[in-house]
Amino acid sequence: MFHAAVRAGSVSGAAQELGVTPSAISQQIHSLELFLGTALLVKVGRQIKLTEAGERYFEMISGGVEQIVEATHRLRGYRAVTVLTVRAAPSLSSKWLLPRLGNFIRSHPQLDVRIDGTNEPTNFDREDVDIDLRHGEGKWPGLFVEGLAEEHFFPVCSPVYAAAGSLTPSDFPKHRLIHSVKSMVQWTHWFDTLGIIADRRWDRVLFDRSHMVVDATVGGLGIALESNLLMWQELCDGRLICPIVNPPPITAVTQWIVCPHDRLRLSKVRAFVEWIQVERDAWLADVAMNRRVEACQT
């Protein structure tokens, strides 16, 4: 019951999972604490948090409890279904995560995967979310935070709008520039990097989601400044090209793997983190290979 309460993040969640009343969960955990002579959990609103002793105890028993559960399910001849809830920024979800998600689902058939697409950061103490793929600067103290990948930002357009290498940076203010208003790299930054003084009243269209920027640019609406992480497929299949030669190297890490440190003890969370790290490394290898091919062709 203690193990179930920690995994669920609440007494009521453990009660629902085990098919007993919340008071039964509370009584058994209290008995365990009396037996051990130390407090394991503290209540924070409707949620629970581990004490220092509780963290140590959960770490020591979790492997054994999970093995017992797995052995029992195998012996009974049925597969337990566990829900993994991932919160991910909408653009990262649609352009990078979803095309790869089938690999994870096929490798982990015991999991029901739920994707919650929003830019709102998770309050892990109050929300039933296991892991967050979060957009931002990566400054969230007290949490496990790992950058997804270093991204390259450069201008792109549809090959119907302009041919690859046919423009110069000074031409851009004469064109419609597409903005992702929440992007950490903006057109003003790009112009400043090149020392171009541009009229601030250029023709432009603004979107609050990068995936909308990518789709609008593919449709020929104008020139966008976007991350290769979010437009990789469109670059690979030629729907987007860079209209200038040798764009300035602007890089940033804007997407992050985020969760409480104690969630990494859960096998479902570890499995997802390890999977996304493998997918990330494969994507980075593809990026490096593509650059080598482009250099050889040049």
mmCIF file of C-alpha atoms in Angstrom:
data_model
loop_
_atom_site.group_PDB
_atom_site.id
_atom_site.type_symbol
_atom_site.label_atom_id
_atom_site.label_comp_id
_atom_site.label_asym_id
_atom_site.label_seq_id
_atom_site.Cartn_x
_atom_site.Cartn_y
_atom_site.Cartn_z
ATOM 1 C CA MET A 1 0.000 0.000 0.000
ATOM 2 C CA PHE A 2 2.888 2.357 0.742
ATOM 3 C CA HIS A 3 4.431 1.586 -2.650
ATOM 4 C CA ALA A 4 1.108 2.150 -4.441
ATOM 5 C CA ALA A 5 0.525 5.470 -2.638
ATOM 6 C CA VAL A 6 3.956 6.776 -3.651
ATOM 7 C CA ARG A 7 3.463 5.748 -7.282
ATOM 8 C CA ALA A 8 -0.012 7.284 -7.415
ATOM 9 C CA GLY A 9 1.055 10.424 -5.580
ATOM 10 C CA SER A 10 -1.992 10.237 -3.299
ATOM 11 C CA VAL A 11 -3.819 7.952 -0.864
ATOM 12 C CA SER A 12 -6.994 8.115 -2.969
ATOM 13 C CA GLY A 13 -5.084 7.081 -6.094
ATOM 14 C CA ALA A 14 -3.608 4.077 -4.301
ATOM 15 C CA ALA A 15 -7.044 3.135 -2.959
ATOM 16 C CA GLN A 16 -8.521 3.230 -6.453
ATOM 17 C CA GLU A 17 -5.706 1.098 -7.843
ATOM 18 C CA LEU A 18 -5.912 -1.527 -5.092
ATOM 19 C CA GLY A 19 -9.705 -1.555 -4.780
ATOM 20 C CA VAL A 20 -9.862 -0.574 -1.103
ATOM 21 C CA THR A 21 -10.914 2.529 0.810
ATOM 22 C CA PRO A 22 -8.555 5.482 1.356
ATOM 23 C CA SER A 23 -8.860 4.972 5.113
ATOM 24 C CA ALA A 24 -7.589 1.402 4.719
ATOM 25 C CA ILE A 25 -4.526 2.723 2.880
ATOM 26 C CA SER A 26 -3.899 5.363 5.550
ATOM 27 C CA GLN A 27 -4.266 2.850 8.405
ATOM 28 C CA GLN A 28 -1.859 0.361 6.849
ATOM 29 C CA ILE A 29 0.758 3.024 6.119
ATOM 30 C CA HIS A 30 0.387 4.323 9.687
ATOM 31 C CA SER A 31 0.918 0.793 10.995
ATOM 32 C CA LEU A 32 4.024 0.481 8.818
ATOM 33 C CA GLU A 33 5.389 3.765 10.159
ATOM 34 C CA LEU A 34 4.790 2.608 13.753
ATOM 35 C CA PHE A 35 6.553 -0.666 12.979
ATOM 36 C CA LEU A 36 9.545 1.128 11.412
ATOM 37 C CA GLY A 37 9.590 3.870 14.047
ATOM 38 C CA THR A 38 9.709 6.737 11.533
ATOM 39 C CA ALA A 39 7.424 8.826 9.353
ATOM 40 C CA LEU A 40 7.434 7.868 5.669
ATOM 41 C CA LEU A 41 4.885 10.274 4.189
ATOM 42 C CA VAL A 42 3.516 13.741 4.825
ATOM 43 C CA LYS A 43 0.301 15.160 3.375
ATOM 44 C CA VAL A 44 0.393 18.277 1.225
ATOM 45 C CA GLY A 45 -3.209 19.113 0.432
ATOM 46 C CA ARG A 46 -4.643 16.048 -1.292
ATOM 47 C CA GLN A 47 -1.206 14.869 -2.340
ATOM 48 C CA ILE A 48 1.527 13.114 -0.396
ATOM 49 C CA LYS A 49 5.264 13.685 -0.247
ATOM 50 C CA LEU A 50 8.002 11.369 0.890
ATOM 51 C CA THR A 51 10.044 12.187 3.947
ATOM 52 C CA GLU A 52 13.791 11.635 3.739
ATOM 53 C CA ALA A 53 13.310 8.229 5.396
ATOM 54 C CA GLY A 54 10.413 7.514 3.039
ATOM 55 C CA GLU A 55 12.591 8.229 -0.007
ATOM 56 C CA ARG A 56 15.261 5.805 1.215
ATOM 57 C CA TYR A 57 12.679 3.132 2.036
ATOM 58 C CA PHE A 58 10.861 3.476 -1.289
ATOM 59 C CA GLU A 59 14.153 3.220 -3.172
ATOM 60 C CA MET A 60 15.072 0.048 -1.275
ATOM 61 C CA ILE A 61 11.744 -1.755 -1.755
ATOM 62 C CA SER A 62 10.545 -0.534 -5.171
ATOM 63 C CA GLY A 63 12.598 -2.984 -7.211
ATOM 64 C CA GLY A 64 11.404 -5.931 -5.153
ATOM 65 C CA VAL A 65 7.754 -4.878 -5.173
ATOM 66 C CA GLU A 66 7.770 -4.373 -8.948
ATOM 67 C CA GLN A 67 9.329 -7.805 -9.436
ATOM 68 C CA ILE A 68 6.636 -9.381 -7.255
ATOM 69 C CA VAL A 69 3.888 -7.598 -9.207
ATOM 70 C CA GLU A 70 5.366 -8.643 -12.540
ATOM 71 C CA ALA A 71 5.828 -12.257 -11.425
ATOM 72 C CA THR A 72 2.241 -12.400 -10.156
ATOM 73 C CA HIS A 73 0.832 -11.028 -13.385
ATOM 74 C CA ARG A 74 2.839 -13.479 -15.460
ATOM 75 C CA LEU A 75 1.746 -16.410 -13.346
ATOM 76 C CA ARG A 76 -1.899 -15.363 -13.645
ATOM 77 C CA GLY A 77 -1.440 -15.147 -17.399
ATOM 78 C CA TYR A 78 -2.499 -11.552 -17.950
ATOM 79 C CA ARG A 79 -0.717 -8.284 -18.549
ATOM 80 C CA ALA A 80 -1.138 -5.368 -16.183
ATOM 81 C CA VAL A 81 -1.893 -2.064 -17.878
ATOM 82 C CA THR A 82 -0.124 1.011 -16.515
ATOM 83 C CA VAL A 83 -0.776 4.554 -17.684
ATOM 84 C CA LEU A 84 2.182 6.774 -18.569
ATOM 85 C CA THR A 85 1.168 10.431 -18.805
ATOM 86 C CA VAL A 86 3.510 12.716 -20.741
ATOM 87 C CA ARG A 87 2.955 16.459 -20.999
ATOM 88 C CA ALA A 88 4.629 17.922 -24.077
ATOM 89 C CA ALA A 89 4.627 21.277 -25.823
ATOM 90 C CA PRO A 90 2.241 21.100 -28.827
ATOM 91 C CA SER A 91 4.881 21.838 -31.476
ATOM 92 C CA LEU A 92 7.344 19.304 -30.113
ATOM 93 C CA SER A 93 4.503 16.785 -29.846
ATOM 94 C CA SER A 94 3.300 17.108 -33.426
ATOM 95 C CA LYS A 95 6.620 17.626 -35.204
ATOM 96 C CA TRP A 96 9.078 15.444 -33.283
ATOM 97 C CA LEU A 97 7.472 13.211 -30.657
ATOM 98 C CA LEU A 98 4.442 11.767 -32.462
ATOM 99 C CA PRO A 99 6.326 10.547 -35.560
ATOM 100 C CA ARG A 100 8.520 8.474 -33.219
ATOM 101 C CA LEU A 101 6.039 7.477 -30.532
ATOM 102 C CA GLY A 102 5.008 4.247 -32.245
ATOM 103 C CA ASN A 103 8.471 2.823 -31.554
ATOM 104 C CA PHE A 104 7.990 3.318 -27.824
ATOM 105 C CA ILE A 105 4.448 1.927 -27.802
ATOM 106 C CA ARG A 106 5.489 -1.197 -29.693
ATOM 107 C CA SER A 107 8.400 -1.758 -27.300
ATOM 108 C CA HIS A 108 6.251 -1.255 -24.171
ATOM 109 C CA PRO A 109 2.855 -2.859 -24.825
ATOM 110 C CA GLN A 110 2.140 -2.990 -21.079
ATOM 111 C CA LEU A 111 1.797 0.813 -21.011
ATOM 112 C CA ASP A 112 -1.143 2.987 -21.960
ATOM 113 C CA VAL A 113 0.473 6.220 -23.132
ATOM 114 C CA ARG A 114 -1.368 9.509 -22.679
ATOM 115 C CA ILE A 115 0.014 12.660 -24.315
ATOM 116 C CA ASP A 116 -1.112 15.967 -22.813
ATOM 117 C CA GLY A 117 -0.238 18.688 -25.355
ATOM 118 C CA THR A 118 0.172 22.040 -23.639
ATOM 119 C CA ASN A 119 2.838 24.661 -22.973
ATOM 120 C CA GLU A 120 1.765 25.037 -19.343
ATOM 121 C CA PRO A 121 4.499 23.709 -17.028
ATOM 122 C CA THR A 122 3.404 20.816 -14.836
ATOM 123 C CA ASN A 123 2.840 21.221 -11.118
ATOM 124 C CA PHE A 124 3.994 17.725 -10.210
ATOM 125 C CA ASP A 125 2.635 18.055 -6.662
ATOM 126 C CA ARG A 126 -0.928 18.596 -7.900
ATOM 127 C CA GLU A 127 -1.184 17.078 -11.378
ATOM 128 C CA ASP A 128 -1.189 13.444 -12.425
ATOM 129 C CA VAL A 129 1.658 13.804 -14.926
ATOM 130 C CA ASP A 130 4.697 11.529 -14.974
ATOM 131 C CA ILE A 131 7.078 13.507 -17.165
ATOM 132 C CA ASP A 132 7.149 16.866 -18.916
ATOM 133 C CA LEU A 133 8.767 17.703 -22.263
ATOM 134 C CA ARG A 134 8.972 21.410 -21.584
ATOM 135 C CA HIS A 135 9.838 24.462 -23.677
ATOM 136 C CA GLY A 136 11.939 27.121 -21.972
ATOM 137 C CA GLU A 137 15.364 27.996 -20.611
ATOM 138 C CA GLY A 138 15.807 24.870 -18.473
ATOM 139 C CA LYS A 139 15.870 26.669 -15.122
ATOM 140 C CA TRP A 140 13.562 24.664 -12.864
ATOM 141 C CA PRO A 141 15.333 24.004 -9.543
ATOM 142 C CA GLY A 142 14.487 20.892 -7.577
ATOM 143 C CA LEU A 143 13.605 18.839 -10.666
ATOM 144 C CA PHE A 144 15.461 16.467 -12.957
ATOM 145 C CA VAL A 145 16.160 18.572 -16.065
ATOM 146 C CA GLU A 146 17.964 17.379 -19.194
ATOM 147 C CA GLY A 147 18.157 19.228 -22.507
ATOM 148 C CA LEU A 148 16.644 17.317 -25.385
ATOM 149 C CA ALA A 149 19.114 18.516 -28.025
ATOM 150 C CA GLU A 150 21.011 21.524 -29.297
ATOM 151 C CA GLU A 151 18.867 23.082 -32.013
ATOM 152 C CA HIS A 152 19.968 25.104 -35.043
ATOM 153 C CA PHE A 153 17.834 28.089 -36.013
ATOM 154 C CA PHE A 154 17.942 29.324 -39.606
ATOM 155 C CA PRO A 155 15.599 30.847 -42.206
ATOM 156 C CA VAL A 156 13.481 28.539 -44.373
ATOM 157 C CA CYS A 157 10.819 28.821 -47.024
ATOM 158 C CA SER A 158 8.990 26.681 -49.523
ATOM 159 C CA PRO A 159 10.994 25.980 -52.719
ATOM 160 C CA VAL A 160 7.990 27.434 -54.550
ATOM 161 C CA TYR A 161 8.430 30.722 -52.654
ATOM 162 C CA ALA A 162 12.180 31.042 -53.353
ATOM 163 C CA ALA A 163 14.955 28.753 -54.551
ATOM 164 C CA ALA A 164 17.706 27.532 -52.239
ATOM 165 C CA GLY A 165 20.511 30.073 -52.005
ATOM 166 C CA SER A 166 18.677 32.608 -54.194
ATOM 167 C CA LEU A 167 18.434 35.376 -51.571
ATOM 168 C CA THR A 168 20.812 37.366 -49.402
ATOM 169 C CA PRO A 169 20.077 38.288 -45.786
ATOM 170 C CA SER A 170 19.600 41.939 -46.753
ATOM 171 C CA ASP A 171 16.737 40.840 -49.029
ATOM 172 C CA PHE A 172 14.690 39.497 -46.141
ATOM 173 C CA PRO A 173 13.071 42.738 -44.923
ATOM 174 C CA LYS A 174 11.468 42.993 -48.372
ATOM 175 C CA HIS A 175 9.688 39.657 -47.844
ATOM 176 C CA ARG A 176 6.919 38.509 -45.545
ATOM 177 C CA LEU A 177 8.590 37.130 -42.418
ATOM 178 C CA ILE A 178 6.781 34.517 -40.357
ATOM 179 C CA HIS A 179 7.168 34.777 -36.586
ATOM 180 C CA SER A 180 6.766 32.204 -33.836
ATOM 181 C CA VAL A 181 6.026 34.572 -30.967
ATOM 182 C CA LYS A 182 7.027 32.085 -28.246
ATOM 183 C CA SER A 183 10.295 31.083 -29.904
ATOM 184 C CA MET A 184 13.466 31.844 -27.962
ATOM 185 C CA VAL A 185 15.183 32.952 -31.195
ATOM 186 C CA GLN A 186 13.471 35.848 -32.985
ATOM 187 C CA TRP A 187 14.039 37.643 -36.286
ATOM 188 C CA THR A 188 15.394 40.709 -34.458
ATOM 189 C CA HIS A 189 18.109 38.502 -32.943
ATOM 190 C CA TRP A 190 18.929 37.075 -36.371
ATOM 191 C CA PHE A 191 19.229 40.523 -37.988
ATOM 192 C CA ASP A 192 21.358 41.775 -35.078
ATOM 193 C CA THR A 193 23.711 38.800 -35.502
ATOM 194 C CA LEU A 194 24.277 39.806 -39.134
ATOM 195 C CA GLY A 195 24.461 43.526 -38.387
ATOM 196 C CA ILE A 196 21.453 44.253 -40.585
ATOM 197 C CA ILE A 197 19.395 47.302 -39.689
ATOM 198 C CA ALA A 198 15.871 46.383 -40.711
ATOM 199 C CA ASP A 199 12.694 48.399 -40.797
ATOM 200 C CA ARG A 200 10.665 47.192 -37.823
ATOM 201 C CA ARG A 201 7.477 47.555 -39.893
ATOM 202 C CA TRP A 202 8.273 44.768 -42.329
ATOM 203 C CA ASP A 203 5.474 42.617 -43.688
ATOM 204 C CA ARG A 204 4.916 39.816 -41.211
ATOM 205 C CA VAL A 205 2.499 37.223 -39.849
ATOM 206 C CA LEU A 206 2.637 35.886 -36.290
ATOM 207 C CA PHE A 207 1.735 32.503 -34.802
ATOM 208 C CA ASP A 208 1.836 31.354 -31.182
ATOM 209 C CA ARG A 209 2.849 27.785 -32.097
ATOM 210 C CA SER A 210 5.930 26.702 -34.033
ATOM 211 C CA HIS A 211 4.094 23.828 -35.725
ATOM 212 C CA MET A 212 1.749 26.428 -37.253
ATOM 213 C CA VAL A 213 4.788 28.395 -38.419
ATOM 214 C CA VAL A 214 6.224 25.311 -40.122
ATOM 215 C CA ASP A 215 2.946 24.425 -41.827
ATOM 216 C CA ALA A 216 2.355 28.015 -42.978
ATOM 217 C CA THR A 217 5.871 28.198 -44.402
ATOM 218 C CA VAL A 218 5.420 24.928 -46.272
ATOM 219 C CA GLY A 219 2.291 26.487 -47.728
ATOM 220 C CA GLY A 220 4.335 29.346 -49.208
ATOM 221 C CA LEU A 221 3.198 32.129 -46.874
ATOM 222 C CA GLY A 222 6.679 33.605 -46.414
ATOM 223 C CA ILE A 223 10.080 33.040 -44.792
ATOM 224 C CA ALA A 224 10.317 31.634 -41.255
ATOM 225 C CA LEU A 225 13.115 31.468 -38.706
ATOM 226 C CA GLU A 226 12.724 28.107 -37.032
ATOM 227 C CA SER A 227 14.477 25.241 -35.245
ATOM 228 C CA ASN A 228 15.698 22.221 -37.205
ATOM 229 C CA LEU A 229 14.280 20.029 -34.416
ATOM 230 C CA LEU A 230 10.739 21.113 -35.272
ATOM 231 C CA MET A 231 11.035 21.095 -39.081
ATOM 232 C CA TRP A 232 13.350 18.147 -39.641
ATOM 233 C CA GLN A 233 10.877 16.069 -41.655
ATOM 234 C CA GLU A 234 9.978 19.012 -43.892
ATOM 235 C CA LEU A 235 13.683 19.680 -44.506
ATOM 236 C CA CYS A 236 14.386 16.029 -45.286
ATOM 237 C CA ASP A 237 11.609 15.678 -47.838
ATOM 238 C CA GLY A 238 12.361 19.040 -49.494
ATOM 239 C CA ARG A 239 9.198 20.875 -48.513
ATOM 240 C CA LEU A 240 11.383 23.478 -46.794
ATOM 241 C CA ILE A 241 14.732 24.844 -47.978
ATOM 242 C CA CYS A 242 17.128 27.546 -46.812
ATOM 243 C CA PRO A 243 16.963 30.489 -49.236
ATOM 244 C CA ILE A 244 20.462 31.794 -48.377
ATOM 245 C CA VAL A 245 23.948 30.262 -48.467
ATOM 246 C CA ASN A 246 25.774 29.658 -45.159
ATOM 247 C CA PRO A 247 23.248 31.056 -42.664
ATOM 248 C CA PRO A 248 24.843 32.291 -39.414
ATOM 249 C CA PRO A 249 25.175 29.535 -36.787
ATOM 250 C CA ILE A 250 22.549 30.283 -34.148
ATOM 251 C CA THR A 251 22.023 27.441 -31.665
ATOM 252 C CA ALA A 252 20.039 26.978 -28.463
ATOM 253 C CA VAL A 253 18.525 24.265 -26.303
ATOM 254 C CA THR A 254 14.843 25.097 -25.895
ATOM 255 C CA GLN A 255 13.204 21.692 -25.227
ATOM 256 C CA TRP A 256 13.793 19.837 -21.946
ATOM 257 C CA ILE A 257 13.038 16.503 -20.285
ATOM 258 C CA VAL A 258 11.642 17.396 -16.845
ATOM 259 C CA CYS A 259 10.322 15.378 -13.889
ATOM 260 C CA PRO A 260 10.785 15.049 -10.121
ATOM 261 C CA HIS A 261 13.882 13.061 -9.221
ATOM 262 C CA ASP A 262 11.855 10.420 -7.381
ATOM 263 C CA ARG A 263 9.777 9.692 -10.529
ATOM 264 C CA LEU A 264 12.921 8.303 -12.153
ATOM 265 C CA ARG A 265 12.600 5.361 -9.776
ATOM 266 C CA LEU A 266 9.428 4.291 -11.585
ATOM 267 C CA SER A 267 10.129 1.771 -14.320
ATOM 268 C CA LYS A 268 7.672 3.394 -16.754
ATOM 269 C CA VAL A 269 9.347 6.795 -16.389
ATOM 270 C CA ARG A 270 12.855 5.342 -16.685
ATOM 271 C CA ALA A 271 11.766 3.462 -19.809
ATOM 272 C CA PHE A 272 10.429 6.625 -21.447
ATOM 273 C CA VAL A 273 13.474 8.732 -20.546
ATOM 274 C CA GLU A 274 15.866 6.069 -21.828
ATOM 275 C CA TRP A 275 13.823 5.694 -25.029
ATOM 276 C CA ILE A 276 13.713 9.409 -25.765
ATOM 277 C CA GLN A 277 17.464 9.676 -25.142
ATOM 278 C CA VAL A 278 18.053 6.948 -27.740
ATOM 279 C CA GLU A 279 15.716 8.680 -30.205
ATOM 280 C CA ARG A 280 17.467 11.991 -29.546
ATOM 281 C CA ASP A 281 20.903 10.482 -30.181
ATOM 282 C CA ALA A 282 19.682 8.892 -33.426
ATOM 283 C CA TRP A 283 18.257 12.234 -34.566
ATOM 284 C CA LEU A 284 21.520 14.028 -33.771
ATOM 285 C CA ALA A 285 23.412 11.382 -35.775
ATOM 286 C CA ASP A 286 21.069 12.009 -38.726
ATOM 287 C CA VAL A 287 21.677 15.758 -38.427
ATOM 288 C CA ALA A 288 25.454 15.263 -38.387
ATOM 289 C CA MET A 289 25.308 12.915 -41.379
ATOM 290 C CA ASN A 290 23.147 15.370 -43.321
ATOM 291 C CA ARG A 291 25.651 18.158 -42.707
ATOM 292 C CA ARG A 292 28.509 15.955 -43.945
ATOM 293 C CA VAL A 293 26.546 15.134 -47.109
ATOM 294 C CA GLU A 294 25.806 18.825 -47.710
ATOM 295 C CA ALA A 295 29.508 19.695 -47.207
ATOM 296 C CA CYS A 296 30.568 17.020 -49.726
ATOM 297 C CA GLN A 297 28.028 18.280 -52.252
ATOM 298 C CA THR A 298 29.218 21.842 -51.771
#
